[in-house]
mmCIF file of C-alpha atoms in Angstrom:
data_model
loop_
_atom_site.group_PDB
_atom_site.id
_atom_site.type_symbol
_atom_site.label_atom_id
_atom_site.label_comp_id
_atom_site.label_asym_id
_atom_site.label_seq_id
_atom_site.Cartn_x
_atom_site.Cartn_y
_atom_site.Cartn_z
ATOM 1 C CA UNK A 722 0.101 0.207 -0.163
ATOM 2 C CA UNK A 723 1.478 3.839 -0.734
ATOM 3 C CA UNK A 724 2.289 5.496 2.176
ATOM 4 C CA UNK A 725 2.599 9.884 1.197
ATOM 5 C CA UNK A 726 3.471 12.085 4.069
ATOM 6 C CA UNK A 727 3.352 15.120 4.710
ATOM 7 C CA UNK A 728 3.892 17.100 7.847
ATOM 8 C CA UNK A 729 1.432 17.361 10.646
ATOM 9 C CA UNK A 730 0.983 20.867 10.961
ATOM 10 C CA UNK A 731 2.653 24.301 10.218
ATOM 11 C CA UNK A 732 2.719 27.411 11.228
ATOM 12 C CA UNK A 733 3.032 31.379 9.921
ATOM 13 C CA UNK A 734 3.288 34.973 10.751
ATOM 14 C CA UNK A 735 1.218 37.268 8.530
ATOM 15 C CA UNK A 736 3.354 37.632 5.506
ATOM 16 C CA UNK A 737 6.419 34.922 6.139
ATOM 17 C CA UNK A 738 7.309 31.938 4.168
ATOM 18 C CA UNK A 739 6.289 28.855 4.670
ATOM 19 C CA UNK A 740 7.177 25.353 2.391
ATOM 20 C CA UNK A 741 5.147 22.042 2.570
ATOM 21 C CA UNK A 742 6.826 19.119 1.400
ATOM 22 C CA UNK A 743 4.632 15.653 0.364
ATOM 23 C CA UNK A 744 6.752 12.681 -0.357
ATOM 24 C CA UNK A 745 6.609 9.045 -1.024
ATOM 25 C CA UNK A 746 7.658 5.957 1.324
ATOM 26 C CA UNK A 747 9.265 3.806 -0.224
ATOM 27 C CA UNK A 748 10.055 6.206 -3.046
ATOM 28 C CA UNK A 749 10.956 10.374 -5.029
ATOM 29 C CA UNK A 750 7.720 12.014 -5.627
ATOM 30 C CA UNK A 751 8.413 12.842 -9.178
ATOM 31 C CA UNK A 752 7.117 15.412 -12.271
ATOM 32 C CA UNK A 753 5.539 11.653 -12.928
ATOM 33 C CA UNK A 754 3.561 12.123 -10.391
ATOM 34 C CA UNK A 755 2.319 14.394 -11.289
ATOM 35 C CA UNK A 756 2.050 16.442 -7.540
ATOM 36 C CA UNK A 757 -1.749 17.997 -7.283
ATOM 37 C CA UNK A 758 -2.132 20.092 -4.353
ATOM 38 C CA UNK A 759 -5.420 21.134 -2.872
ATOM 39 C CA UNK A 760 -7.072 23.885 0.325
ATOM 40 C CA UNK A 761 -9.457 22.993 1.854
ATOM 41 C CA UNK A 762 -11.185 24.971 4.266
ATOM 42 C CA UNK A 763 -14.159 23.377 7.200
ATOM 43 C CA UNK A 764 -16.998 22.117 5.242
ATOM 44 C CA UNK A 765 -15.565 23.812 2.155
ATOM 45 C CA UNK A 766 -14.700 21.033 -0.996
ATOM 46 C CA UNK A 767 -11.161 20.685 -2.069
ATOM 47 C CA UNK A 768 -9.590 23.394 -3.683
ATOM 48 C CA UNK A 769 -6.957 23.001 -6.829
ATOM 49 C CA UNK A 770 -4.078 25.394 -6.255
ATOM 50 C CA UNK A 771 -1.051 23.200 -8.200
ATOM 51 C CA UNK A 772 -1.115 20.579 -10.294
ATOM 52 C CA UNK A 773 1.208 18.976 -12.353
ATOM 53 C CA UNK A 774 3.930 19.827 -9.244
ATOM 54 C CA UNK A 775 3.543 23.600 -10.782
ATOM 55 C CA UNK A 776 0.604 25.248 -12.688
ATOM 56 C CA UNK A 777 -1.173 27.079 -10.836
ATOM 57 C CA UNK A 778 -5.031 26.691 -11.107
ATOM 58 C CA UNK A 779 -7.408 29.326 -12.427
ATOM 59 C CA UNK A 780 -7.696 31.882 -10.160
ATOM 60 C CA UNK A 781 -5.251 31.071 -7.071
ATOM 61 C CA UNK A 782 -2.366 34.058 -6.570
ATOM 62 C CA UNK A 783 1.299 33.650 -7.550
ATOM 63 C CA UNK A 784 2.053 33.377 -3.978
ATOM 64 C CA UNK A 785 1.444 29.734 -3.955
ATOM 65 C CA UNK A 786 3.652 27.387 -5.900
ATOM 66 C CA UNK A 787 5.331 24.563 -6.307
ATOM 67 C CA UNK A 788 8.186 22.633 -7.076
ATOM 68 C CA UNK A 789 10.205 19.427 -6.356
ATOM 69 C CA UNK A 790 12.855 19.286 -3.340
ATOM 70 C CA UNK A 791 15.511 16.633 -2.954
ATOM 71 C CA UNK A 792 13.136 13.690 -3.253
ATOM 72 C CA UNK A 793 9.819 15.840 -2.307
ATOM 73 C CA UNK A 794 7.265 17.877 -3.750
ATOM 74 C CA UNK A 795 6.829 20.741 -1.774
ATOM 75 C CA UNK A 796 4.036 23.903 -1.750
ATOM 76 C CA UNK A 797 5.817 27.429 -0.486
ATOM 77 C CA UNK A 798 2.951 29.961 0.535
ATOM 78 C CA UNK A 799 5.392 33.245 0.677
ATOM 79 C CA UNK A 800 3.784 36.018 2.623
ATOM 80 C CA UNK A 801 1.148 34.390 4.054
ATOM 81 C CA UNK A 802 -1.941 35.984 4.713
ATOM 82 C CA UNK A 803 -4.975 35.112 6.466
ATOM 83 C CA UNK A 804 -6.711 33.315 4.481
ATOM 84 C CA UNK A 805 -4.171 30.703 3.954
ATOM 85 C CA UNK A 806 -5.301 29.596 7.389
ATOM 86 C CA UNK A 807 -6.241 25.937 6.052
ATOM 87 C CA UNK A 808 -5.554 22.339 5.601
ATOM 88 C CA UNK A 809 -3.250 21.100 2.282
ATOM 89 C CA UNK A 810 -4.077 17.946 0.781
ATOM 90 C CA UNK A 811 -1.356 16.934 -1.532
ATOM 91 C CA UNK A 812 -2.229 13.866 -4.483
ATOM 92 C CA UNK A 813 -0.107 11.530 -5.869
ATOM 93 C CA UNK A 814 -0.220 9.736 -9.716
ATOM 94 C CA UNK A 815 0.580 6.237 -8.700
ATOM 95 C CA UNK A 816 -0.430 4.803 -12.550
ATOM 96 C CA UNK A 817 -2.914 3.182 -13.606
ATOM 97 C CA UNK A 818 -5.841 5.696 -12.891
ATOM 98 C CA UNK A 819 -4.918 5.498 -9.218
ATOM 99 C CA UNK A 820 -3.951 8.406 -7.035
ATOM 100 C CA UNK A 821 -3.196 8.289 -3.546
ATOM 101 C CA UNK A 822 -3.327 11.648 -0.383
ATOM 102 C CA UNK A 823 -1.148 12.327 1.654
ATOM 103 C CA UNK A 824 -3.146 12.758 5.261
ATOM 104 C CA UNK A 825 -2.738 17.177 5.519
ATOM 105 C CA UNK A 826 -1.250 19.316 7.059
ATOM 106 C CA UNK A 827 -2.884 22.451 9.072
ATOM 107 C CA UNK A 828 -1.529 25.900 8.137
ATOM 108 C CA UNK A 829 -2.226 27.757 11.221
ATOM 109 C CA UNK A 830 -1.019 32.037 10.015
ATOM 110 C CA UNK A 831 -1.071 34.321 13.637
ATOM 111 C CA UNK B 1379 -18.788 26.252 -16.004
ATOM 112 C CA UNK B 1380 -18.673 22.797 -15.349
ATOM 113 C CA UNK B 1381 -20.638 22.276 -11.798
ATOM 114 C CA UNK B 1382 -20.854 18.767 -9.423
ATOM 115 C CA UNK B 1383 -23.867 18.370 -7.630
ATOM 116 C CA UNK B 1384 -24.495 15.022 -5.127
ATOM 117 C CA UNK B 1385 -27.008 14.125 -4.506
ATOM 118 C CA UNK B 1386 -28.470 10.026 -2.761
ATOM 119 C CA UNK B 1387 -29.162 8.470 1.057
ATOM 120 C CA UNK B 1388 -27.938 10.767 3.575
ATOM 121 C CA UNK B 1389 -28.957 7.070 6.057
ATOM 122 C CA UNK B 1390 -26.958 3.435 5.108
ATOM 123 C CA UNK B 1391 -27.473 0.749 6.855
ATOM 124 C CA UNK B 1392 -24.929 -1.253 7.976
ATOM 125 C CA UNK B 1393 -24.325 -4.663 5.624
ATOM 126 C CA UNK B 1394 -26.167 -1.897 3.092
ATOM 127 C CA UNK B 1395 -25.194 -0.597 -0.020
ATOM 128 C CA UNK B 1396 -24.350 3.422 -0.440
ATOM 129 C CA UNK B 1397 -25.759 4.377 -3.283
ATOM 130 C CA UNK B 1398 -24.741 8.055 -5.022
ATOM 131 C CA UNK B 1399 -25.187 10.120 -8.362
ATOM 132 C CA UNK B 1400 -23.188 12.878 -9.256
ATOM 133 C CA UNK B 1401 -24.953 15.157 -12.082
ATOM 134 C CA UNK B 1402 -22.898 17.410 -14.415
ATOM 135 C CA UNK B 1403 -24.244 20.568 -15.760
ATOM 136 C CA UNK B 1404 -22.725 23.071 -18.147
ATOM 137 C CA UNK B 1405 -20.416 21.052 -20.061
ATOM 138 C CA UNK B 1406 -20.654 17.094 -21.416
ATOM 139 C CA UNK B 1407 -19.541 14.164 -18.977
ATOM 140 C CA UNK B 1408 -17.458 12.997 -22.481
ATOM 141 C CA UNK B 1409 -15.028 15.339 -21.792
ATOM 142 C CA UNK B 1410 -13.879 14.409 -18.928
ATOM 143 C CA UNK B 1411 -12.408 11.342 -15.914
ATOM 144 C CA UNK B 1412 -14.536 11.473 -13.005
ATOM 145 C CA UNK B 1413 -13.516 10.744 -9.727
ATOM 146 C CA UNK B 1414 -15.203 9.898 -6.862
ATOM 147 C CA UNK B 1415 -13.221 10.825 -3.544
ATOM 148 C CA UNK B 1416 -15.050 10.111 0.711
ATOM 149 C CA UNK B 1417 -13.760 12.062 3.374
ATOM 150 C CA UNK B 1418 -14.121 10.512 7.979
ATOM 151 C CA UNK B 1419 -15.428 13.080 9.338
ATOM 152 C CA UNK B 1420 -12.023 15.283 10.740
ATOM 153 C CA UNK B 1421 -9.802 13.155 8.174
ATOM 154 C CA UNK B 1422 -8.475 13.784 5.573
ATOM 155 C CA UNK B 1423 -9.236 12.680 2.154
ATOM 156 C CA UNK B 1424 -9.256 8.883 0.658
ATOM 157 C CA UNK B 1425 -9.523 8.397 -3.673
ATOM 158 C CA UNK B 1426 -12.101 5.764 -4.090
ATOM 159 C CA UNK B 1427 -12.370 5.984 -8.292
ATOM 160 C CA UNK B 1428 -12.552 6.941 -11.929
ATOM 161 C CA UNK B 1429 -14.366 6.777 -14.608
ATOM 162 C CA UNK B 1430 -14.634 7.653 -18.357
ATOM 163 C CA UNK B 1431 -17.404 8.123 -20.888
ATOM 164 C CA UNK B 1432 -16.788 5.452 -22.203
ATOM 165 C CA UNK B 1433 -16.750 3.536 -18.933
ATOM 166 C CA UNK B 1434 -13.470 2.758 -18.754
ATOM 167 C CA UNK B 1435 -13.261 2.555 -14.183
ATOM 168 C CA UNK B 1436 -9.891 2.792 -12.201
ATOM 169 C CA UNK B 1437 -10.350 2.162 -8.202
ATOM 170 C CA UNK B 1438 -8.920 2.178 -5.851
ATOM 171 C CA UNK B 1439 -7.039 -1.628 -4.657
ATOM 172 C CA UNK B 1440 -7.814 -0.807 -1.126
ATOM 173 C CA UNK B 1441 -12.025 -0.266 -2.130
ATOM 174 C CA UNK B 1442 -12.188 -1.854 -5.342
ATOM 175 C CA UNK B 1443 -14.275 -5.016 -4.189
ATOM 176 C CA UNK B 1444 -16.679 -3.580 -2.919
ATOM 177 C CA UNK B 1445 -16.861 -0.642 -5.363
ATOM 178 C CA UNK B 1446 -19.184 0.186 -9.085
ATOM 179 C CA UNK B 1447 -19.225 3.748 -10.931
ATOM 180 C CA UNK B 1448 -20.939 3.295 -13.527
ATOM 181 C CA UNK B 1449 -22.061 6.060 -16.011
ATOM 182 C CA UNK B 1450 -24.980 7.066 -18.253
ATOM 183 C CA UNK B 1451 -24.413 9.495 -20.236
ATOM 184 C CA UNK B 1452 -28.033 10.113 -21.697
ATOM 185 C CA UNK B 1453 -28.596 11.372 -18.196
ATOM 186 C CA UNK B 1454 -25.092 13.422 -18.211
ATOM 187 C CA UNK B 1455 -24.428 11.815 -15.018
ATOM 188 C CA UNK B 1456 -21.734 8.754 -12.924
ATOM 189 C CA UNK B 1457 -22.888 7.161 -10.236
ATOM 190 C CA UNK B 1458 -20.751 5.601 -7.276
ATOM 191 C CA UNK B 1459 -22.040 1.445 -5.654
ATOM 192 C CA UNK B 1460 -20.136 0.673 -2.485
ATOM 193 C CA UNK B 1461 -21.451 -2.183 -1.209
ATOM 194 C CA UNK B 1462 -21.392 -4.315 2.301
ATOM 195 C CA UNK B 1463 -20.800 -0.311 4.168
ATOM 196 C CA UNK B 1464 -20.118 -0.414 7.705
ATOM 197 C CA UNK B 1465 -19.205 2.793 10.053
ATOM 198 C CA UNK B 1466 -15.979 3.163 8.868
ATOM 199 C CA UNK B 1467 -18.206 4.711 5.805
ATOM 200 C CA UNK B 1468 -18.665 7.427 7.282
ATOM 201 C CA UNK B 1469 -17.710 10.434 5.133
ATOM 202 C CA UNK B 1470 -18.582 13.199 2.721
ATOM 203 C CA UNK B 1471 -19.253 11.785 -0.580
ATOM 204 C CA UNK B 1472 -16.924 14.041 -3.593
ATOM 205 C CA UNK B 1473 -17.298 13.413 -7.087
ATOM 206 C CA UNK B 1474 -15.012 15.463 -8.714
ATOM 207 C CA UNK B 1475 -13.088 16.497 -12.796
ATOM 208 C CA UNK B 1476 -10.068 14.453 -13.288
ATOM 209 C CA UNK B 1477 -8.573 16.094 -15.949
ATOM 210 C CA UNK B 1478 -4.548 16.566 -16.465
ATOM 211 C CA UNK B 1479 -4.602 14.223 -13.592
ATOM 212 C CA UNK B 1480 -6.253 16.793 -11.225
ATOM 213 C CA UNK B 1481 -9.458 16.904 -9.551
ATOM 214 C CA UNK B 1482 -11.904 19.818 -10.642
ATOM 215 C CA UNK B 1483 -14.552 20.831 -9.745
ATOM 216 C CA UNK B 1484 -15.554 19.903 -7.137
ATOM 217 C CA UNK B 1485 -19.096 19.073 -5.869
ATOM 218 C CA UNK B 1486 -20.669 20.257 -2.783
ATOM 219 C CA UNK B 1487 -19.994 16.981 -1.195
ATOM 220 C CA UNK B 1488 -22.765 14.932 0.371
ATOM 221 C CA UNK B 1489 -23.012 12.641 4.270
ATOM 222 C CA UNK B 1490 -23.233 10.109 4.524
ATOM 223 C CA UNK B 1491 -23.726 8.434 7.262
ATOM 224 C CA UNK B 1492 -23.611 4.638 8.109
ATOM 225 C CA UNK B 1493 -25.682 4.206 11.443
ATOM 226 C CA UNK B 1494 -29.233 1.758 12.214
#
């Protein structure tokens, strides 16, 4: 069974920068995994932020950026705002139409 | 723009079958793959599976034995059936469009509780 790893939580000050990561327990994440990042606030469906590693979805502010850092996918928030206080999930494409979500990272802006 | 709406019973008895439908508006179901994802209360997202308009399906290995996803092109909708449900299947169930290996847009979600 594929295990995707994410940090449980991060705290960032308004205006600060935070980098979340998304890894695989038994392999390196690459562009071939089409890592995708979703943002979710309570009671709402997820919102797509980044897909194909580093492509911002329509309407997503440019303070959100995606990359591969070492052997993990990464989501960086530069200049965090109060609105960014959310849960962030990554999803990894494993091939054969199979996707696996990470457990999520709770980001607190304070 | 494409919009999705889940519908179905909010309560299912243990050992019963969960049946949900996702209606697609503002676009054709023949344009993409269509996906089901669930989220137990207070927990993370779990991929269930996807279907193409031709009927080709892919399922999460952990749920494959209990899940069937089907498509009705005439009604522009697709459906999820999950058999032998238990309390562990209590979750908000989301449908979404799958394109370029990402899910967007999403429906608002429907809470399904498994209880007698």
